[in-house]
GROMACS .gro file of C-alpha atoms in nm:
model
  384
    1MET     CA    1   3.076   1.907  -0.413
    2THR     CA    2   2.952   1.920  -0.756
    3ALA     CA    3   2.794   1.585  -0.716
    4ALA     CA    4   2.550   1.681  -0.444
    5PRO     CA    5   2.295   1.849  -0.671
    6GLU     CA    6   2.276   1.536  -0.886
    7ALA     CA    7   2.244   1.299  -0.585
    8ALA     CA    8   1.957   1.523  -0.458
    9THR     CA    9   1.765   1.475  -0.778
   10ARG     CA   10   1.863   1.110  -0.872
   11PRO     CA   11   1.567   0.864  -0.836
   12LEU     CA   12   1.614   0.614  -0.551
   13ARG     CA   13   1.457   0.264  -0.629
   14PRO     CA   14   1.328   0.069  -0.341
   15ARG     CA   15   1.406  -0.280  -0.307
   16PRO     CA   16   1.106  -0.522  -0.405
   17GLU     CA   17   1.053  -0.594  -0.034
   18GLU     CA   18   1.052  -0.240   0.060
   19ALA     CA   19   0.807  -0.150  -0.217
   20ALA     CA   20   0.580  -0.422  -0.089
   21ARG     CA   21   0.582  -0.272   0.268
   22LEU     CA   22   0.485   0.066   0.118
   23ALA     CA   23   0.203  -0.061  -0.086
   24TRP     CA   24  -0.044   0.020   0.200
   25VAL     CA   25   0.012   0.392   0.149
   26ASP     CA   26  -0.134   0.382  -0.182
   27VAL     CA   27  -0.412   0.162  -0.068
   28ALA     CA   28  -0.498   0.423   0.213
   29LYS     CA   29  -0.478   0.707  -0.045
   30GLY     CA   30  -0.707   0.508  -0.270
   31LEU     CA   31  -0.975   0.457  -0.011
   32CYS     CA   32  -0.955   0.816   0.101
   33ILE     CA   33  -0.988   0.958  -0.251
   34ILE     CA   34  -1.287   0.737  -0.321
   35LEU     CA   35  -1.445   0.858   0.004
   36VAL     CA   36  -1.372   1.223  -0.089
   37VAL     CA   37  -1.533   1.176  -0.423
   38MET     CA   38  -1.810   0.992  -0.271
   39MET     CA   39  -1.869   1.291  -0.031
   40HIS     CA   40  -1.900   1.533  -0.311
   41SER     CA   41  -2.111   1.311  -0.544
   42THR     CA   42  -2.346   1.195  -0.271
   43LEU     CA   43  -2.424   1.547  -0.115
   44GLY     CA   44  -2.453   1.714  -0.465
   45THR     CA   45  -2.680   1.428  -0.598
   46GLY     CA   46  -2.888   1.434  -0.287
   47GLU     CA   47  -2.927   1.809  -0.314
   48VAL     CA   48  -3.021   1.785  -0.687
   49LEU     CA   49  -3.280   1.488  -0.646
   50GLY     CA   50  -3.413   1.631  -0.325
   51GLY     CA   51  -3.351   1.349  -0.065
   52GLU     CA   52  -3.097   1.126   0.103
   53GLY     CA   53  -2.985   0.765   0.034
   54PHE     CA   54  -2.777   0.493   0.194
   55LEU     CA   55  -2.446   0.657   0.091
   56HIS     CA   56  -2.525   0.961   0.295
   57GLU     CA   57  -2.477   0.742   0.608
   58VAL     CA   58  -2.138   0.632   0.468
   59VAL     CA   59  -2.037   0.982   0.406
   60GLU     CA   60  -2.128   1.084   0.759
   61PHE     CA   61  -1.949   0.798   0.903
   62ALA     CA   62  -1.635   0.895   0.731
   63ARG     CA   63  -1.650   1.270   0.815
   64PRO     CA   64  -1.434   1.261   1.124
   65PHE     CA   65  -1.137   1.078   0.940
   66ARG     CA   66  -1.166   1.130   0.563
   67ILE     CA   67  -0.967   1.449   0.523
   68PRO     CA   68  -0.747   1.405   0.838
   69ASP     CA   69  -0.612   1.075   0.697
   70PHE     CA   70  -0.545   1.227   0.348
   71PHE     CA   71  -0.334   1.510   0.510
   72LEU     CA   72  -0.168   1.256   0.744
   73LEU     CA   73  -0.051   1.054   0.453
   74SER     CA   74   0.060   1.357   0.264
   75GLY     CA   75   0.284   1.445   0.548
   76LEU     CA   76   0.450   1.088   0.565
   77PHE     CA   77   0.712   1.164   0.301
   78LEU     CA   78   0.781   1.531   0.379
   79GLY     CA   79   1.097   1.420   0.564
   80ARG     CA   80   1.272   1.327   0.257
   81VAL     CA   81   1.296   1.669   0.129
   82ILE     CA   82   1.242   1.901   0.424
   83ASP     CA   83   1.612   1.944   0.480
   84ARG     CA   84   1.723   1.989   0.128
   85ASP     CA   85   1.789   2.332  -0.018
   86TRP     CA   86   1.505   2.562  -0.090
   87ARG     CA   87   1.527   2.522  -0.457
   88LEU     CA   88   1.480   2.160  -0.450
   89PHE     CA   89   1.217   2.170  -0.175
   90ALA     CA   90   1.024   2.437  -0.370
   91ASP     CA   91   1.007   2.236  -0.681
   92ARG     CA   92   0.894   1.910  -0.511
   93ARG     CA   93   0.658   2.069  -0.253
   94VAL     CA   94   0.548   2.405  -0.391
   95VAL     CA   95   0.583   2.442  -0.767
   96HIS     CA   96   0.444   2.082  -0.811
   97PHE     CA   97   0.117   2.172  -0.630
   98ALA     CA   98   0.109   2.520  -0.758
   99TYR     CA   99   0.127   2.406  -1.122
  100PHE     CA  100  -0.172   2.170  -1.080
  101TYR     CA  101  -0.372   2.412  -0.875
  102GLY     CA  102  -0.323   2.700  -1.131
  103LEU     CA  103  -0.384   2.476  -1.428
  104TRP     CA  104  -0.709   2.327  -1.298
  105VAL     CA  105  -0.844   2.647  -1.149
  106VAL     CA  106  -0.839   2.777  -1.509
  107ILE     CA  107  -0.994   2.451  -1.638
  108GLN     CA  108  -1.270   2.440  -1.367
  109SER     CA  109  -1.331   2.816  -1.422
  110LEU     CA  110  -1.380   2.774  -1.794
  111PHE     CA  111  -1.655   2.513  -1.730
  112LYS     CA  112  -1.804   2.754  -1.486
  113ALA     CA  113  -1.756   3.074  -1.676
  114GLY     CA  114  -2.129   3.145  -1.721
  115SER     CA  115  -2.187   3.162  -1.346
  116ILE     CA  116  -1.869   3.328  -1.282
  117VAL     CA  117  -1.942   3.627  -1.523
  118ALA     CA  118  -2.309   3.640  -1.452
  119GLY     CA  119  -2.424   3.989  -1.408
  120ALA     CA  120  -2.128   4.152  -1.603
  121GLU     CA  121  -2.245   4.324  -1.927
  122GLY     CA  122  -2.036   4.345  -2.234
  123THR     CA  123  -1.728   4.150  -2.322
  124ALA     CA  124  -1.483   4.376  -2.143
  125ALA     CA  125  -1.674   4.352  -1.819
  126GLN     CA  126  -1.698   3.971  -1.845
  127LEU     CA  127  -1.328   3.953  -1.913
  128ALA     CA  128  -1.263   4.168  -1.612
  129ALA     CA  129  -1.494   3.949  -1.386
  130PHE     CA  130  -1.319   3.627  -1.499
  131GLY     CA  131  -0.987   3.776  -1.440
  132TRP     CA  132  -1.076   3.912  -1.097
  133HIS     CA  133  -1.207   3.545  -1.025
  134LEU     CA  134  -0.875   3.407  -1.119
  135ALA     CA  135  -0.690   3.663  -0.914
  136GLU     CA  136  -0.912   3.581  -0.611
  137ALA     CA  137  -0.825   3.223  -0.649
  138LEU     CA  138  -0.459   3.295  -0.571
  139VAL     CA  139  -0.552   3.378  -0.214
  140VAL     CA  140  -0.880   3.194  -0.165
  141PRO     CA  141  -0.852   2.833  -0.241
  142TYR     CA  142  -1.099   2.761  -0.524
  143SER     CA  143  -1.366   2.495  -0.510
  144THR     CA  144  -1.249   2.143  -0.472
  145LEU     CA  145  -0.879   2.240  -0.532
  146TRP     CA  146  -0.837   2.389  -0.184
  147PHE     CA  147  -0.670   2.046  -0.077
  148VAL     CA  148  -0.382   2.101  -0.335
  149TYR     CA  149  -0.346   2.460  -0.233
  150LEU     CA  150  -0.310   2.377   0.133
  151LEU     CA  151  -0.047   2.093   0.073
  152ALA     CA  152   0.181   2.366  -0.069
  153VAL     CA  153   0.110   2.598   0.232
  154PHE     CA  154   0.161   2.309   0.492
  155SER     CA  155   0.482   2.208   0.328
  156VAL     CA  156   0.629   2.573   0.335
  157VAL     CA  157   0.517   2.636   0.703
  158THR     CA  158   0.661   2.304   0.828
  159LYS     CA  159   1.002   2.364   0.668
  160LEU     CA  160   1.016   2.722   0.804
  161LEU     CA  161   0.939   2.609   1.165
  162HIS     CA  162   1.069   2.259   1.186
  163ARG     CA  163   1.426   2.366   1.309
  164ARG     CA  164   1.307   2.677   1.483
  165VAL     CA  165   1.029   2.547   1.715
  166PRO     CA  166   1.061   2.198   1.915
  167PRO     CA  167   0.834   1.938   1.754
  168ALA     CA  168   0.630   1.894   2.055
  169VAL     CA  169   0.562   2.275   2.097
  170LEU     CA  170   0.469   2.280   1.729
  171LEU     CA  171   0.256   1.974   1.754
  172VAL     CA  172   0.060   2.122   2.060
  173ALA     CA  173   0.017   2.451   1.890
  174ALA     CA  174  -0.136   2.288   1.574
  175ALA     CA  175  -0.362   2.081   1.810
  176VAL     CA  176  -0.477   2.395   1.980
  177LEU     CA  177  -0.562   2.555   1.640
  178GLN     CA  178  -0.766   2.264   1.538
  179ILE     CA  179  -0.974   2.288   1.862
  180LEU     CA  180  -1.028   2.663   1.859
  181PRO     CA  181  -1.348   2.782   1.678
  182THR     CA  182  -1.209   2.933   1.355
  183SER     CA  183  -1.514   2.916   1.130
  184GLY     CA  184  -1.533   3.306   1.132
  185LEU     CA  185  -1.182   3.341   0.986
  186PRO     CA  186  -1.094   3.362   0.619
  187GLU     CA  187  -1.143   3.035   0.433
  188LEU     CA  188  -0.761   2.972   0.398
  189LEU     CA  189  -0.696   3.046   0.770
  190ASP     CA  190  -1.004   2.828   0.874
  191GLU     CA  191  -0.884   2.537   0.673
  192PHE     CA  192  -0.514   2.574   0.798
  193CYS     CA  193  -0.622   2.564   1.151
  194GLU     CA  194  -0.851   2.287   1.115
  195ARG     CA  195  -0.625   2.051   0.910
  196TYR     CA  196  -0.255   2.135   0.972
  197VAL     CA  197  -0.218   1.917   1.280
  198TYR     CA  198  -0.276   1.598   1.077
  199PHE     CA  199  -0.017   1.697   0.811
  200LEU     CA  200   0.234   1.775   1.096
  201GLY     CA  201   0.138   1.442   1.261
  202GLY     CA  202   0.209   1.246   0.943
  203TYR     CA  203   0.559   1.418   0.905
  204LEU     CA  204   0.663   1.401   1.283
  205PHE     CA  205   0.537   1.044   1.348
  206ALA     CA  206   0.611   0.888   1.005
  207GLU     CA  207   0.834   0.632   1.143
  208TRP     CA  208   0.599   0.530   1.409
  209ILE     CA  209   0.315   0.507   1.154
  210PHE     CA  210   0.525   0.272   0.932
  211ARG     CA  211   0.599   0.066   1.231
  212LEU     CA  212   0.236   0.043   1.306
  213ALA     CA  213   0.158  -0.084   0.964
  214ASP     CA  214   0.423  -0.347   0.990
  215ARG     CA  215   0.292  -0.460   1.329
  216VAL     CA  216  -0.059  -0.470   1.171
  217ARG     CA  217   0.062  -0.713   0.915
  218GLU     CA  218   0.231  -0.930   1.170
  219ARG     CA  219  -0.076  -0.944   1.417
  220ALA     CA  220  -0.363  -0.937   1.178
  221GLY     CA  221  -0.625  -1.094   1.412
  222LEU     CA  222  -0.555  -0.836   1.675
  223ALA     CA  223  -0.576  -0.558   1.431
  224VAL     CA  224  -0.916  -0.680   1.303
  225LEU     CA  225  -1.061  -0.669   1.643
  226GLY     CA  226  -0.922  -0.330   1.698
  227LEU     CA  227  -1.080  -0.198   1.382
  228ALA     CA  228  -1.412  -0.357   1.483
  229LEU     CA  229  -1.395  -0.177   1.819
  230TRP     CA  230  -1.302   0.146   1.658
  231ALA     CA  231  -1.592   0.123   1.413
  232VAL     CA  232  -1.837   0.081   1.686
  233VAL     CA  233  -1.699   0.387   1.888
  234GLU     CA  234  -1.689   0.587   1.571
  235ALA     CA  235  -2.060   0.511   1.495
  236VAL     CA  236  -2.155   0.603   1.852
  237PHE     CA  237  -1.996   0.947   1.831
  238VAL     CA  238  -2.100   1.016   1.459
  239TYR     CA  239  -2.465   0.921   1.516
  240THR     CA  240  -2.535   1.057   1.868
  241PRO     CA  241  -2.703   1.412   1.861
  242THR     CA  242  -2.593   1.673   2.081
  243GLY     CA  243  -2.901   1.902   2.049
  244ILE     CA  244  -2.654   2.197   1.960
  245GLU     CA  245  -2.749   2.332   1.606
  246SER     CA  246  -2.389   2.427   1.503
  247LEU     CA  247  -2.242   2.101   1.645
  248PRO     CA  248  -2.522   1.848   1.575
  249THR     CA  249  -2.336   1.527   1.678
  250LEU     CA  250  -2.079   1.419   1.948
  251ALA     CA  251  -1.822   1.376   1.669
  252ARG     CA  252  -1.827   1.753   1.575
  253LEU     CA  253  -1.751   1.870   1.935
  254PRO     CA  254  -1.409   2.040   1.993
  255VAL     CA  255  -1.133   1.794   2.127
  256VAL     CA  256  -1.368   1.503   2.039
  257SER     CA  257  -1.329   1.580   1.652
  258LEU     CA  258  -0.953   1.596   1.693
  259GLY     CA  259  -0.944   1.262   1.865
  260LEU     CA  260  -1.175   1.095   1.621
  261GLY     CA  261  -0.978   1.235   1.316
  262THR     CA  262  -0.639   1.114   1.469
  263VAL     CA  263  -0.767   0.776   1.560
  264GLY     CA  264  -0.975   0.729   1.230
  265ALA     CA  265  -0.664   0.817   1.032
  266LEU     CA  266  -0.472   0.539   1.203
  267ALA     CA  267  -0.756   0.316   1.160
  268ILE     CA  268  -0.737   0.361   0.783
  269VAL     CA  269  -0.362   0.285   0.809
  270THR     CA  270  -0.457  -0.034   0.973
  271PHE     CA  271  -0.721  -0.124   0.725
  272ALA     CA  272  -0.485  -0.047   0.434
  273ALA     CA  273  -0.210  -0.263   0.593
  274LEU     CA  274  -0.460  -0.549   0.635
  275MET     CA  275  -0.569  -0.510   0.292
  276THR     CA  276  -0.234  -0.509   0.140
  277ARG     CA  277  -0.161  -0.830   0.357
  278ALA     CA  278  -0.475  -0.999   0.198
  279GLY     CA  279  -0.418  -0.896  -0.150
  280GLY     CA  280  -0.671  -0.948  -0.417
  281PRO     CA  281  -0.863  -0.742  -0.676
  282VAL     CA  282  -1.015  -0.496  -0.426
  283THR     CA  283  -0.678  -0.422  -0.294
  284ALA     CA  284  -0.539  -0.382  -0.635
  285ALA     CA  285  -0.816  -0.144  -0.729
  286LEU     CA  286  -0.762   0.065  -0.421
  287ARG     CA  287  -0.385   0.078  -0.479
  288ALA     CA  288  -0.440   0.188  -0.842
  289CYS     CA  289  -0.657   0.461  -0.717
  290GLY     CA  290  -0.406   0.557  -0.465
  291GLU     CA  291  -0.117   0.560  -0.710
  292ARG     CA  292  -0.310   0.819  -0.923
  293SER     CA  293  -0.508   0.988  -0.647
  294ILE     CA  294  -0.400   1.327  -0.787
  295VAL     CA  295  -0.559   1.239  -1.127
  296ILE     CA  296  -0.887   1.151  -0.964
  297TYR     CA  297  -0.886   1.461  -0.742
  298LEU     CA  298  -0.820   1.698  -1.029
  299GLY     CA  299  -1.044   1.537  -1.281
  300PHE     CA  300  -1.353   1.400  -1.094
  301PHE     CA  301  -1.563   1.722  -1.096
  302LEU     CA  302  -1.668   1.730  -1.453
  303PRO     CA  303  -1.784   1.361  -1.501
  304MET     CA  304  -1.946   1.403  -1.140
  305ALA     CA  305  -2.145   1.714  -1.257
  306LEU     CA  306  -2.243   1.558  -1.602
  307THR     CA  307  -2.359   1.241  -1.465
  308ARG     CA  308  -2.558   1.394  -1.184
  309THR     CA  309  -2.728   1.625  -1.437
  310VAL     CA  310  -2.803   1.326  -1.685
  311ILE     CA  311  -2.958   1.121  -1.391
  312ALA     CA  312  -3.163   1.411  -1.276
  313LYS     CA  313  -3.296   1.475  -1.623
  314PHE     CA  314  -3.353   1.083  -1.672
  315ASN     CA  315  -3.566   1.073  -1.341
  316GLY     CA  316  -3.762   1.366  -1.468
  317VAL     CA  317  -3.841   1.201  -1.800
  318GLN     CA  318  -3.877   0.848  -1.677
  319PRO     CA  319  -4.028   0.871  -1.318
  320ASP     CA  320  -4.131   0.501  -1.329
  321LEU     CA  321  -3.758   0.404  -1.379
  322ALA     CA  322  -3.614   0.675  -1.171
  323LEU     CA  323  -3.305   0.603  -0.960
  324ASP     CA  324  -3.330   0.657  -0.590
  325VAL     CA  325  -3.083   0.890  -0.423
  326GLY     CA  326  -2.864   0.603  -0.295
  327LEU     CA  327  -2.826   0.440  -0.625
  328ALA     CA  328  -2.790   0.754  -0.812
  329SER     CA  329  -2.514   0.862  -0.573
  330LEU     CA  330  -2.332   0.534  -0.618
  331VAL     CA  331  -2.341   0.568  -0.996
  332VAL     CA  332  -2.215   0.920  -0.984
  333THR     CA  333  -1.931   0.823  -0.748
  334VAL     CA  334  -1.824   0.533  -0.964
  335VAL     CA  335  -1.820   0.752  -1.277
  336ALA     CA  336  -1.642   1.026  -1.109
  337VAL     CA  337  -1.363   0.800  -0.996
  338THR     CA  338  -1.321   0.588  -1.321
  339VAL     CA  339  -1.354   0.838  -1.593
  340PRO     CA  340  -1.043   1.047  -1.482
  341LEU     CA  341  -0.838   0.740  -1.452
  342ALA     CA  342  -0.952   0.634  -1.818
  343PHE     CA  343  -0.896   0.977  -1.941
  344GLU     CA  344  -0.535   0.999  -1.792
  345ARG     CA  345  -0.459   0.662  -1.953
  346LEU     CA  346  -0.582   0.794  -2.275
  347VAL     CA  347  -0.385   1.106  -2.288
  348ARG     CA  348  -0.060   0.966  -2.143
  349GLY     CA  349   0.223   1.032  -2.374
  350THR     CA  350   0.020   1.271  -2.600
  351ARG     CA  351   0.019   1.662  -2.601
  352LEU     CA  352  -0.249   1.650  -2.332
  353ASP     CA  353  -0.021   1.482  -2.091
  354PHE     CA  354   0.051   1.827  -1.928
  355LEU     CA  355  -0.301   1.770  -1.765
  356PHE     CA  356  -0.172   1.527  -1.519
  357ARG     CA  357   0.203   1.545  -1.552
  358ARG     CA  358   0.411   1.849  -1.492
  359PRO     CA  359   0.611   1.940  -1.801
  360ALA     CA  360   0.984   2.002  -1.775
  361ALA     CA  361   0.939   2.377  -1.827
  362PHE     CA  362   0.761   2.398  -1.502
  363HIS     CA  363   1.040   2.231  -1.299
  364ILE     CA  364   1.313   2.439  -1.137
  365VAL     CA  365   1.536   2.151  -1.079
  366PRO     CA  366   1.574   1.852  -1.307
  367ALA     CA  367   1.282   1.608  -1.262
  368PRO     CA  368   1.369   1.259  -1.131
  369ALA     CA  369   1.374   0.983  -1.413
  370ALA     CA  370   1.126   0.771  -1.200
  371PRO     CA  371   0.906   0.800  -0.917
  372SER     CA  372   1.089   0.761  -0.577
  373ARG     CA  373   0.928   0.571  -0.292
  374LEU     CA  374   1.145   0.509   0.014
  375ARG     CA  375   1.078   0.489   0.370
  376PRO     CA  376   1.123   0.827   0.532
  377ALA     CA  377   1.398   0.900   0.775
  378PRO     CA  378   1.312   0.926   1.140
  379VAL     CA  379   1.252   1.305   1.238
  380ALA     CA  380   1.510   1.280   1.533
  381ALA     CA  381   1.785   1.167   1.290
  382ARG     CA  382   1.757   1.464   1.056
  383GLU     CA  383   1.970   1.695   1.264
  384ALA     CA  384   2.244   1.807   1.022
   0.00000   0.00000   0.00000
């Protein structure tokens, strides 16, 4: 009996062929994190420069599936820990995300302290305003870090319900929540309702999704045709107006958005599996971004904001050499993706390592000695 806790935390090393089969997950995550950074960079740059560029079209095309796929991928490996004891589960799926959320809320808030305490007079009032801001961030996901916050919430909710509610009932309920109009709810509830179905789907259908990736690599030609058909259908729904102000395109309509999010997420799985099969420098770059997607997600906000500001000032000083919105958005996106990766590599193994790696003091069970990447067990086989 005493060996069980050790086994629960011992890293499991995949065989080389197994690791190769899982590479598509990192490729998909890499593409998703780039699309997320592109969205923030492009919309922010367009607002500052007062216009739109070619990347705005890319951002709009990716809107239905960008975040759904990220959550679907995040749910894939939940099955590896969901039936473990609460202490281990909490360490892997709650404390892990809570650490980075709390740390980077403070970091982001320090950079935005001027606007946070604006209007408060005197040091005491400013400290109180800043403290209230941090307290509010405990219950209202802050800025771009809402995704990290929700991953912990989704994990806990799924563990609480997965043995108490039949999977089909849980999935239908999550789908209904996604379809219902929830924009008037508090932000946390609104995001939960809109996104949970994708995370749950990644968990419940993990084995099926991995089999899909295997099939794609075996029948690449058919997969390419399927992707081409999907892209055409996606474009039709994304760019066809409805005449409804609150739901401007067909892709925003209830039910339709759920369908496009689901199919789009699977399209990214297909694309990633094809890229992994093809190999090459682009695949390697996407995989590198996916392996460190949390690094990019946590750190992109500052280089993004600084680069955007520099370009805006440059355009004002040198109007003849001014970058148009599309090129400026691309530059901001590239910088926002690459600088966090370079910075993480620079601080790795130093005292600043805690920025991207959870220290031992913030583990409630021993940390694994190496990353563990194994194919998840089927949901149906996890009955104790």
